[in-house]
Amino acid sequence: MGLRRTPFPDRFAILPSDRYCFGENLSNGRFNVVTRSRLPNGAEALAIDVGLLAFDFSHDPELGGITKVQFDGSGEVPEEVMDSTANIIRIQSARMRLATFVTACVYGTHAHLSNSSIYDALFPGLDEIFDWCLPRPDLFGIQGHAAAELLSRISGRGASRALIPTSHVLDGFGLASRLLSARHSYQAADPVSLIVMTYQAMILHNRQHAGASIALQAVVAEAALQELVYAYGLVKDIPARLSHAMRATPISRSVAKSMKLNASINFLKEAGVLEAFLAQRLDSLRVTRNVLMHEGKDATPQQSGEGLTAVRDILHKCTDERNFELNMGWSYRI
């Protein structure tokens, strides 16, 4: 039938910023592994001094060990081949989602520890990945023709590069591991999705696509607020994930599922979970989202920036992790 089965690569690296490098110094002429960490799902993350984040999915039972089916014959392409291609795209998308999540954890941790915003963050696509190898445990290599392209991008940074210390990278890997391990305890939201969407919203804000950023922020806020209703034990028969002095009568699961953004804000404010200033910021985000959706009036960068601050605060509560910040500035000319 002309079918050929080959192992699909378990590794790729991404360049998630045009500024950041990792470690305390850069060597000339070669790429070095600064640190590495095994994530709870079995995937391994490596930080490379030039700013690459590399991933090995071979020990991840869901994302590794994939077989690619190819058709070398003529005529109609067998359904097995089309299914294989669809599965590879699905797996690669899930891998990229995990890579973006780890990137957000590292950058967000560094931003918090350095009291700064995030600079020049990127959201690589599936066509912007690099195959890699380890000639030695501490030496990192990019395979194929992509090496020249990567070297050109890195050399074009000039004096704008900034170093993220190894300790900050390790703290970021630690944050990613804790959130991955905690996923099973979440009832209404996935912490990985919340972080990835916030990272995307941050980049959209930086590029002054304020309306698109607001739309994503509202999705994150609504999911995180609904999760908080469960997490603080405010739903009947659901044990609390977070400690809180009860100030509200627990509601049923059906009521909790039906609560939209406005209802969640008011309920959690009355329950003492949301401070008045945070409830006001979230309500402003809600109003801005509604104007965008129902009136077609785009948001401003000031509004998307304020929304990111509200999302930051609600994520701190929802994840019980407060040492990360996902925010970027924006610039203009007059």
mmCIF file of C-alpha atoms in Angstrom:
data_model
loop_
_atom_site.group_PDB
_atom_site.id
_atom_site.type_symbol
_atom_site.label_atom_id
_atom_site.label_comp_id
_atom_site.label_asym_id
_atom_site.label_seq_id
_atom_site.Cartn_x
_atom_site.Cartn_y
_atom_site.Cartn_z
ATOM 1 C CA MET A 1 0.000 0.000 0.000
ATOM 2 C CA GLY A 2 3.085 2.242 0.206
ATOM 3 C CA LEU A 3 2.706 3.218 3.869
ATOM 4 C CA ARG A 4 5.824 4.197 5.780
ATOM 5 C CA ARG A 5 5.960 4.686 9.566
ATOM 6 C CA THR A 6 8.686 6.742 11.208
ATOM 7 C CA PRO A 7 9.153 8.191 14.711
ATOM 8 C CA PHE A 8 8.051 11.815 14.902
ATOM 9 C CA PRO A 9 10.634 14.100 16.611
ATOM 10 C CA ASP A 10 10.145 14.461 20.362
ATOM 11 C CA ARG A 11 12.150 17.684 20.671
ATOM 12 C CA PHE A 12 11.873 21.296 19.666
ATOM 13 C CA ALA A 13 13.171 24.661 20.842
ATOM 14 C CA ILE A 14 11.604 28.104 20.592
ATOM 15 C CA LEU A 15 12.968 31.638 20.766
ATOM 16 C CA PRO A 16 10.257 33.396 22.817
ATOM 17 C CA SER A 17 11.870 36.836 22.984
ATOM 18 C CA ASP A 18 14.061 39.099 20.899
ATOM 19 C CA ARG A 19 15.762 40.392 24.024
ATOM 20 C CA TYR A 20 16.125 37.887 26.851
ATOM 21 C CA CYS A 21 19.089 35.587 27.395
ATOM 22 C CA PHE A 22 19.555 33.164 30.289
ATOM 23 C CA GLY A 23 22.272 32.815 32.908
ATOM 24 C CA GLU A 24 24.915 35.141 34.228
ATOM 25 C CA ASN A 25 26.991 35.542 31.055
ATOM 26 C CA LEU A 26 27.110 34.556 27.384
ATOM 27 C CA SER A 27 29.858 32.528 25.775
ATOM 28 C CA ASN A 28 30.965 33.228 22.232
ATOM 29 C CA GLY A 29 30.583 30.794 19.373
ATOM 30 C CA ARG A 30 28.411 28.105 20.969
ATOM 31 C CA PHE A 31 25.136 27.517 22.785
ATOM 32 C CA ASN A 32 25.237 26.339 26.390
ATOM 33 C CA VAL A 33 22.642 24.707 28.623
ATOM 34 C CA VAL A 34 22.126 27.028 31.604
ATOM 35 C CA THR A 35 19.715 24.832 33.531
ATOM 36 C CA ARG A 36 17.137 22.125 32.959
ATOM 37 C CA SER A 37 14.116 20.760 34.779
ATOM 38 C CA ARG A 38 11.856 17.730 34.505
ATOM 39 C CA LEU A 39 8.196 18.786 34.579
ATOM 40 C CA PRO A 40 5.531 16.714 36.361
ATOM 41 C CA ASN A 41 4.100 15.456 33.055
ATOM 42 C CA GLY A 42 7.482 13.949 32.103
ATOM 43 C CA ALA A 43 8.565 16.613 29.615
ATOM 44 C CA GLU A 44 11.947 18.227 30.176
ATOM 45 C CA ALA A 45 12.564 21.966 29.806
ATOM 46 C CA LEU A 46 16.021 23.413 29.119
ATOM 47 C CA ALA A 47 17.121 27.050 29.193
ATOM 48 C CA ILE A 48 19.853 27.889 26.682
ATOM 49 C CA ASP A 49 22.053 30.916 27.295
ATOM 50 C CA VAL A 50 21.134 32.672 24.022
ATOM 51 C CA GLY A 51 17.480 32.815 25.097
ATOM 52 C CA LEU A 52 16.124 29.574 23.679
ATOM 53 C CA LEU A 53 13.759 27.398 25.673
ATOM 54 C CA ALA A 54 14.066 23.782 24.565
ATOM 55 C CA PHE A 55 11.740 20.879 25.298
ATOM 56 C CA ASP A 56 12.059 17.107 25.205
ATOM 57 C CA PHE A 57 8.671 15.360 25.219
ATOM 58 C CA SER A 58 9.958 11.781 24.910
ATOM 59 C CA HIS A 59 8.987 10.916 28.502
ATOM 60 C CA ASP A 60 5.594 12.631 28.368
ATOM 61 C CA PRO A 61 3.018 9.845 27.885
ATOM 62 C CA GLU A 62 0.583 12.172 26.108
ATOM 63 C CA LEU A 63 2.933 14.288 23.998
ATOM 64 C CA GLY A 64 5.818 11.929 23.262
ATOM 65 C CA GLY A 65 6.418 8.746 21.310
ATOM 66 C CA ILE A 66 4.386 9.744 18.250
ATOM 67 C CA THR A 67 4.568 7.808 14.969
ATOM 68 C CA LYS A 68 4.238 9.558 11.627
ATOM 69 C CA VAL A 69 2.499 7.635 8.841
ATOM 70 C CA GLN A 70 3.420 8.616 5.281
ATOM 71 C CA PHE A 71 2.116 7.422 1.921
ATOM 72 C CA ASP A 72 4.669 6.739 -0.786
ATOM 73 C CA GLY A 73 2.269 5.252 -3.313
ATOM 74 C CA SER A 74 -0.003 6.794 -5.905
ATOM 75 C CA GLY A 75 -3.714 7.388 -5.952
ATOM 76 C CA GLU A 76 -5.992 8.317 -3.078
ATOM 77 C CA VAL A 77 -4.245 9.077 0.213
ATOM 78 C CA PRO A 78 -5.282 6.499 2.834
ATOM 79 C CA GLU A 79 -7.359 7.713 5.758
ATOM 80 C CA GLU A 80 -4.692 6.463 8.177
ATOM 81 C CA VAL A 81 -2.231 8.970 6.730
ATOM 82 C CA MET A 82 -4.678 11.859 7.053
ATOM 83 C CA ASP A 83 -5.463 10.804 10.625
ATOM 84 C CA SER A 84 -1.740 10.703 11.398
ATOM 85 C CA THR A 85 -1.244 14.226 10.029
ATOM 86 C CA ALA A 86 -4.193 15.554 12.032
ATOM 87 C CA ASN A 87 -2.856 13.883 15.184
ATOM 88 C CA ILE A 88 0.626 15.350 14.679
ATOM 89 C CA ILE A 89 -0.810 18.852 14.297
ATOM 90 C CA ARG A 90 -2.872 18.325 17.461
ATOM 91 C CA ILE A 91 0.159 17.065 19.376
ATOM 92 C CA GLN A 92 2.415 19.869 18.130
ATOM 93 C CA SER A 93 -0.220 22.441 19.135
ATOM 94 C CA ALA A 94 -0.427 20.928 22.613
ATOM 95 C CA ARG A 95 3.366 20.922 22.856
ATOM 96 C CA MET A 96 3.493 24.580 21.844
ATOM 97 C CA ARG A 97 0.845 25.388 24.422
ATOM 98 C CA LEU A 98 2.990 23.789 27.123
ATOM 99 C CA ALA A 99 6.097 25.592 25.848
ATOM 100 C CA THR A 100 4.245 28.929 25.933
ATOM 101 C CA PHE A 101 3.034 28.170 29.456
ATOM 102 C CA VAL A 102 6.581 27.486 30.675
ATOM 103 C CA THR A 103 7.796 30.638 28.903
ATOM 104 C CA ALA A 104 5.128 32.718 30.642
ATOM 105 C CA CYS A 105 6.079 31.249 34.013
ATOM 106 C CA VAL A 106 9.770 32.065 33.507
ATOM 107 C CA TYR A 107 9.201 35.588 32.169
ATOM 108 C CA GLY A 108 6.473 36.351 34.694
ATOM 109 C CA THR A 109 8.632 35.198 37.598
ATOM 110 C CA HIS A 110 11.583 37.258 36.365
ATOM 111 C CA ALA A 111 9.374 40.342 35.944
ATOM 112 C CA HIS A 112 8.176 40.011 39.541
ATOM 113 C CA LEU A 113 11.626 39.387 41.004
ATOM 114 C CA SER A 114 13.193 42.244 39.025
ATOM 115 C CA ASN A 115 10.263 44.662 39.524
ATOM 116 C CA SER A 116 9.967 45.218 35.782
ATOM 117 C CA SER A 117 7.600 44.571 32.922
ATOM 118 C CA ILE A 118 8.350 41.938 30.278
ATOM 119 C CA TYR A 119 10.249 43.048 27.175
ATOM 120 C CA ASP A 120 9.998 41.902 23.558
ATOM 121 C CA ALA A 121 8.049 38.722 24.298
ATOM 122 C CA LEU A 122 7.048 36.657 21.266
ATOM 123 C CA PHE A 123 4.391 34.050 20.575
ATOM 124 C CA PRO A 124 6.124 31.601 18.200
ATOM 125 C CA GLY A 125 4.057 29.672 15.687
ATOM 126 C CA LEU A 126 4.386 26.014 14.730
ATOM 127 C CA ASP A 127 6.640 27.093 11.848
ATOM 128 C CA GLU A 128 9.076 28.799 14.246
ATOM 129 C CA ILE A 129 10.432 25.774 16.065
ATOM 130 C CA PHE A 130 13.980 24.413 15.940
ATOM 131 C CA ASP A 131 15.138 20.804 16.030
ATOM 132 C CA TRP A 132 17.949 20.345 18.541
ATOM 133 C CA CYS A 133 20.490 17.898 19.935
ATOM 134 C CA LEU A 134 22.970 17.659 22.818
ATOM 135 C CA PRO A 135 26.471 16.822 21.523
ATOM 136 C CA ARG A 136 27.509 16.996 25.196
ATOM 137 C CA PRO A 137 25.382 17.327 28.354
ATOM 138 C CA ASP A 138 26.224 21.030 28.630
ATOM 139 C CA LEU A 139 26.458 21.847 24.919
ATOM 140 C CA PHE A 140 23.378 22.559 22.828
ATOM 141 C CA GLY A 141 23.097 22.347 19.052
ATOM 142 C CA ILE A 142 20.485 23.348 16.480
ATOM 143 C CA GLN A 143 20.102 20.892 13.625
ATOM 144 C CA GLY A 144 19.513 21.539 9.954
ATOM 145 C CA HIS A 145 19.235 24.696 7.876
ATOM 146 C CA ALA A 146 17.360 26.507 10.665
ATOM 147 C CA ALA A 147 20.643 27.093 12.500
ATOM 148 C CA ALA A 148 21.644 29.908 10.120
ATOM 149 C CA GLU A 149 18.247 31.568 10.468
ATOM 150 C CA LEU A 150 18.431 31.391 14.263
ATOM 151 C CA LEU A 151 21.988 32.756 14.370
ATOM 152 C CA SER A 152 20.925 35.684 12.192
ATOM 153 C CA ARG A 153 18.057 36.556 14.546
ATOM 154 C CA ILE A 154 20.229 36.297 17.641
ATOM 155 C CA SER A 155 23.095 38.341 16.183
ATOM 156 C CA GLY A 156 20.614 41.087 15.228
ATOM 157 C CA ARG A 157 19.766 41.825 18.840
ATOM 158 C CA GLY A 158 22.771 44.041 19.347
ATOM 159 C CA ALA A 159 22.935 45.834 22.677
ATOM 160 C CA SER A 160 19.263 45.343 23.530
ATOM 161 C CA ARG A 161 19.683 41.913 25.093
ATOM 162 C CA ALA A 162 18.970 41.390 28.782
ATOM 163 C CA LEU A 163 19.961 38.506 31.054
ATOM 164 C CA ILE A 164 17.535 36.515 33.171
ATOM 165 C CA PRO A 165 19.534 34.993 36.068
ATOM 166 C CA THR A 166 19.625 31.221 36.402
ATOM 167 C CA SER A 167 17.862 31.444 39.767
ATOM 168 C CA HIS A 168 14.917 33.260 38.151
ATOM 169 C CA VAL A 169 14.689 30.594 35.435
ATOM 170 C CA LEU A 170 14.638 27.847 38.055
ATOM 171 C CA ASP A 171 11.955 29.694 39.999
ATOM 172 C CA GLY A 172 9.923 29.951 36.784
ATOM 173 C CA PHE A 173 10.325 26.220 36.115
ATOM 174 C CA GLY A 174 9.234 25.625 39.705
ATOM 175 C CA LEU A 175 6.098 27.725 39.214
ATOM 176 C CA ALA A 176 5.256 25.782 36.049
ATOM 177 C CA SER A 177 5.707 22.479 37.889
ATOM 178 C CA ARG A 178 3.494 23.505 40.796
ATOM 179 C CA LEU A 179 0.689 24.663 38.519
ATOM 180 C CA LEU A 180 0.906 21.513 36.388
ATOM 181 C CA SER A 181 0.723 19.372 39.520
ATOM 182 C CA ALA A 182 -2.278 21.347 40.802
ATOM 183 C CA ARG A 183 -4.393 21.006 37.637
ATOM 184 C CA HIS A 184 -6.381 18.063 38.977
ATOM 185 C CA SER A 185 -7.575 20.117 41.965
ATOM 186 C CA TYR A 186 -9.180 22.827 39.802
ATOM 187 C CA GLN A 187 -12.924 22.525 39.222
ATOM 188 C CA ALA A 188 -13.883 25.126 36.603
ATOM 189 C CA ALA A 189 -10.671 26.289 34.950
ATOM 190 C CA ASP A 190 -7.286 25.033 33.802
ATOM 191 C CA PRO A 191 -4.335 27.018 35.213
ATOM 192 C CA VAL A 192 -2.268 26.289 32.100
ATOM 193 C CA SER A 193 -4.925 27.782 29.825
ATOM 194 C CA LEU A 194 -5.336 30.800 32.108
ATOM 195 C CA ILE A 195 -1.609 31.561 32.003
ATOM 196 C CA VAL A 196 -1.266 30.974 28.246
ATOM 197 C CA MET A 197 -4.224 33.213 27.388
ATOM 198 C CA THR A 198 -2.918 35.935 29.708
ATOM 199 C CA TYR A 199 0.472 35.726 27.989
ATOM 200 C CA GLN A 200 -1.250 36.128 24.606
ATOM 201 C CA ALA A 201 -3.315 39.051 25.927
ATOM 202 C CA MET A 202 -0.141 40.693 27.210
ATOM 203 C CA ILE A 203 1.517 40.527 23.783
ATOM 204 C CA LEU A 204 -1.606 41.867 22.074
ATOM 205 C CA HIS A 205 -1.635 44.774 24.534
ATOM 206 C CA ASN A 206 2.029 45.497 23.812
ATOM 207 C CA ARG A 207 1.259 45.633 20.082
ATOM 208 C CA GLN A 208 -1.690 47.926 20.774
ATOM 209 C CA HIS A 209 -4.315 45.409 19.678
ATOM 210 C CA ALA A 210 -6.260 46.515 22.729
ATOM 211 C CA GLY A 211 -9.654 45.104 21.774
ATOM 212 C CA ALA A 212 -8.299 41.605 21.124
ATOM 213 C CA SER A 213 -6.371 41.799 24.389
ATOM 214 C CA ILE A 214 -9.501 42.832 26.306
ATOM 215 C CA ALA A 215 -11.495 39.954 24.785
ATOM 216 C CA LEU A 216 -8.925 37.415 25.994
ATOM 217 C CA GLN A 217 -8.602 39.091 29.385
ATOM 218 C CA ALA A 218 -12.362 38.829 29.920
ATOM 219 C CA VAL A 219 -12.268 35.109 29.128
ATOM 220 C CA VAL A 220 -9.464 34.615 31.660
ATOM 221 C CA ALA A 221 -11.211 36.723 34.300
ATOM 222 C CA GLU A 222 -14.537 34.919 33.907
ATOM 223 C CA ALA A 223 -12.935 31.476 34.134
ATOM 224 C CA ALA A 224 -10.735 32.451 37.082
ATOM 225 C CA LEU A 225 -13.649 33.986 38.977
ATOM 226 C CA GLN A 226 -15.780 30.902 38.449
ATOM 227 C CA GLU A 227 -12.889 28.775 39.690
ATOM 228 C CA LEU A 228 -12.642 30.945 42.813
ATOM 229 C CA VAL A 229 -16.284 30.215 43.643
ATOM 230 C CA TYR A 230 -15.325 26.541 43.855
ATOM 231 C CA ALA A 231 -11.843 27.058 45.289
ATOM 232 C CA TYR A 232 -13.093 28.893 48.381
ATOM 233 C CA GLY A 233 -15.707 26.261 49.188
ATOM 234 C CA LEU A 234 -18.650 28.398 48.095
ATOM 235 C CA VAL A 235 -20.308 25.564 46.173
ATOM 236 C CA LYS A 236 -22.192 22.849 48.025
ATOM 237 C CA ASP A 237 -20.384 19.511 48.402
ATOM 238 C CA ILE A 238 -17.170 20.826 46.803
ATOM 239 C CA PRO A 239 -14.252 20.909 49.275
ATOM 240 C CA ALA A 240 -12.317 24.166 49.410
ATOM 241 C CA ARG A 241 -8.949 24.311 47.656
ATOM 242 C CA LEU A 242 -8.052 27.650 49.244
ATOM 243 C CA SER A 243 -8.607 28.839 52.800
ATOM 244 C CA HIS A 244 -11.135 31.622 53.344
ATOM 245 C CA ALA A 245 -13.315 32.892 56.169
ATOM 246 C CA MET A 246 -16.821 32.021 54.964
ATOM 247 C CA ARG A 247 -19.095 35.042 54.474
ATOM 248 C CA ALA A 248 -21.641 33.547 52.097
ATOM 249 C CA THR A 249 -24.064 30.650 51.987
ATOM 250 C CA PRO A 250 -22.781 27.959 49.594
ATOM 251 C CA ILE A 251 -24.637 27.799 46.285
ATOM 252 C CA SER A 252 -25.549 24.812 44.133
ATOM 253 C CA ARG A 253 -23.406 23.580 41.261
ATOM 254 C CA SER A 254 -26.038 24.588 38.726
ATOM 255 C CA VAL A 255 -26.088 28.152 40.055
ATOM 256 C CA ALA A 256 -22.282 28.295 40.055
ATOM 257 C CA LYS A 257 -22.104 27.106 36.430
ATOM 258 C CA SER A 258 -24.657 29.689 35.312
ATOM 259 C CA MET A 259 -22.867 32.690 36.834
ATOM 260 C CA LYS A 260 -21.466 35.142 34.300
ATOM 261 C CA LEU A 261 -18.773 37.735 34.857
ATOM 262 C CA ASN A 262 -20.965 40.331 36.553
ATOM 263 C CA ALA A 263 -22.664 37.815 38.851
ATOM 264 C CA SER A 264 -19.327 36.255 39.840
ATOM 265 C CA ILE A 265 -17.823 39.658 40.669
ATOM 266 C CA ASN A 266 -20.764 40.628 42.870
ATOM 267 C CA PHE A 267 -20.997 37.238 44.568
ATOM 268 C CA LEU A 268 -17.286 37.079 45.410
ATOM 269 C CA LYS A 269 -17.280 40.684 46.565
ATOM 270 C CA GLU A 270 -20.148 39.967 48.978
ATOM 271 C CA ALA A 271 -18.355 36.824 50.148
ATOM 272 C CA GLY A 272 -15.272 38.878 51.031
ATOM 273 C CA VAL A 273 -13.062 37.225 48.424
ATOM 274 C CA LEU A 274 -12.654 40.328 46.251
ATOM 275 C CA GLU A 275 -11.541 43.637 47.679
ATOM 276 C CA ALA A 276 -13.568 46.647 46.550
ATOM 277 C CA PHE A 277 -10.788 48.023 44.329
ATOM 278 C CA LEU A 278 -10.308 44.676 42.561
ATOM 279 C CA ALA A 279 -14.050 44.253 42.057
ATOM 280 C CA GLN A 280 -14.134 47.736 40.508
ATOM 281 C CA ARG A 281 -11.232 46.917 38.152
ATOM 282 C CA LEU A 282 -12.884 43.697 37.067
ATOM 283 C CA ASP A 283 -16.165 45.480 36.488
ATOM 284 C CA SER A 284 -14.371 48.047 34.322
ATOM 285 C CA LEU A 285 -12.923 45.168 32.306
ATOM 286 C CA ARG A 286 -16.408 43.707 31.948
ATOM 287 C CA VAL A 287 -17.867 47.021 30.743
ATOM 288 C CA THR A 288 -15.031 47.522 28.250
ATOM 289 C CA ARG A 289 -15.550 43.983 26.906
ATOM 290 C CA ASN A 290 -19.299 44.574 26.558
ATOM 291 C CA VAL A 291 -18.812 47.856 24.696
ATOM 292 C CA LEU A 292 -16.404 46.064 22.361
ATOM 293 C CA MET A 293 -18.810 43.173 21.755
ATOM 294 C CA HIS A 294 -22.135 44.953 21.560
ATOM 295 C CA GLU A 295 -21.220 48.387 20.226
ATOM 296 C CA GLY A 296 -18.156 47.542 18.151
ATOM 297 C CA LYS A 297 -16.139 50.255 19.912
ATOM 298 C CA ASP A 298 -12.497 49.272 20.205
ATOM 299 C CA ALA A 299 -10.649 49.501 23.504
ATOM 300 C CA THR A 300 -7.632 51.707 24.146
ATOM 301 C CA PRO A 301 -4.171 50.549 25.272
ATOM 302 C CA GLN A 302 -4.823 52.269 28.593
ATOM 303 C CA GLN A 303 -7.887 50.056 29.086
ATOM 304 C CA SER A 304 -6.096 46.862 28.091
ATOM 305 C CA GLY A 305 -3.248 47.777 30.450
ATOM 306 C CA GLU A 306 -5.647 48.320 33.335
ATOM 307 C CA GLY A 307 -7.348 45.041 32.457
ATOM 308 C CA LEU A 308 -4.048 43.164 32.658
ATOM 309 C CA THR A 309 -3.539 44.537 36.158
ATOM 310 C CA ALA A 310 -6.947 43.187 37.189
ATOM 311 C CA VAL A 311 -6.218 39.819 35.563
ATOM 312 C CA ARG A 312 -2.861 39.680 37.367
ATOM 313 C CA ASP A 313 -4.562 40.171 40.725
ATOM 314 C CA ILE A 314 -7.298 37.612 40.093
ATOM 315 C CA LEU A 315 -4.762 35.043 38.890
ATOM 316 C CA HIS A 316 -2.766 35.566 42.070
ATOM 317 C CA LYS A 317 -5.861 34.642 44.042
ATOM 318 C CA CYS A 318 -6.973 31.792 41.795
ATOM 319 C CA THR A 319 -3.579 30.050 41.617
ATOM 320 C CA ASP A 320 -2.410 31.047 45.107
ATOM 321 C CA GLU A 321 0.861 31.969 43.377
ATOM 322 C CA ARG A 322 1.707 35.630 43.804
ATOM 323 C CA ASN A 323 5.288 35.892 42.593
ATOM 324 C CA PHE A 324 4.684 36.404 38.899
ATOM 325 C CA GLU A 325 3.612 39.353 36.728
ATOM 326 C CA LEU A 326 2.471 39.137 33.111
ATOM 327 C CA ASN A 327 2.504 42.662 31.745
ATOM 328 C CA MET A 328 4.191 44.621 28.985
ATOM 329 C CA GLY A 329 4.302 48.285 28.150
ATOM 330 C CA TRP A 330 3.502 49.958 24.859
ATOM 331 C CA SER A 331 4.908 52.951 22.996
ATOM 332 C CA TYR A 332 3.786 55.600 20.551
ATOM 333 C CA ARG A 333 5.065 58.461 18.416
ATOM 334 C CA ILE A 334 3.635 61.948 18.059
#
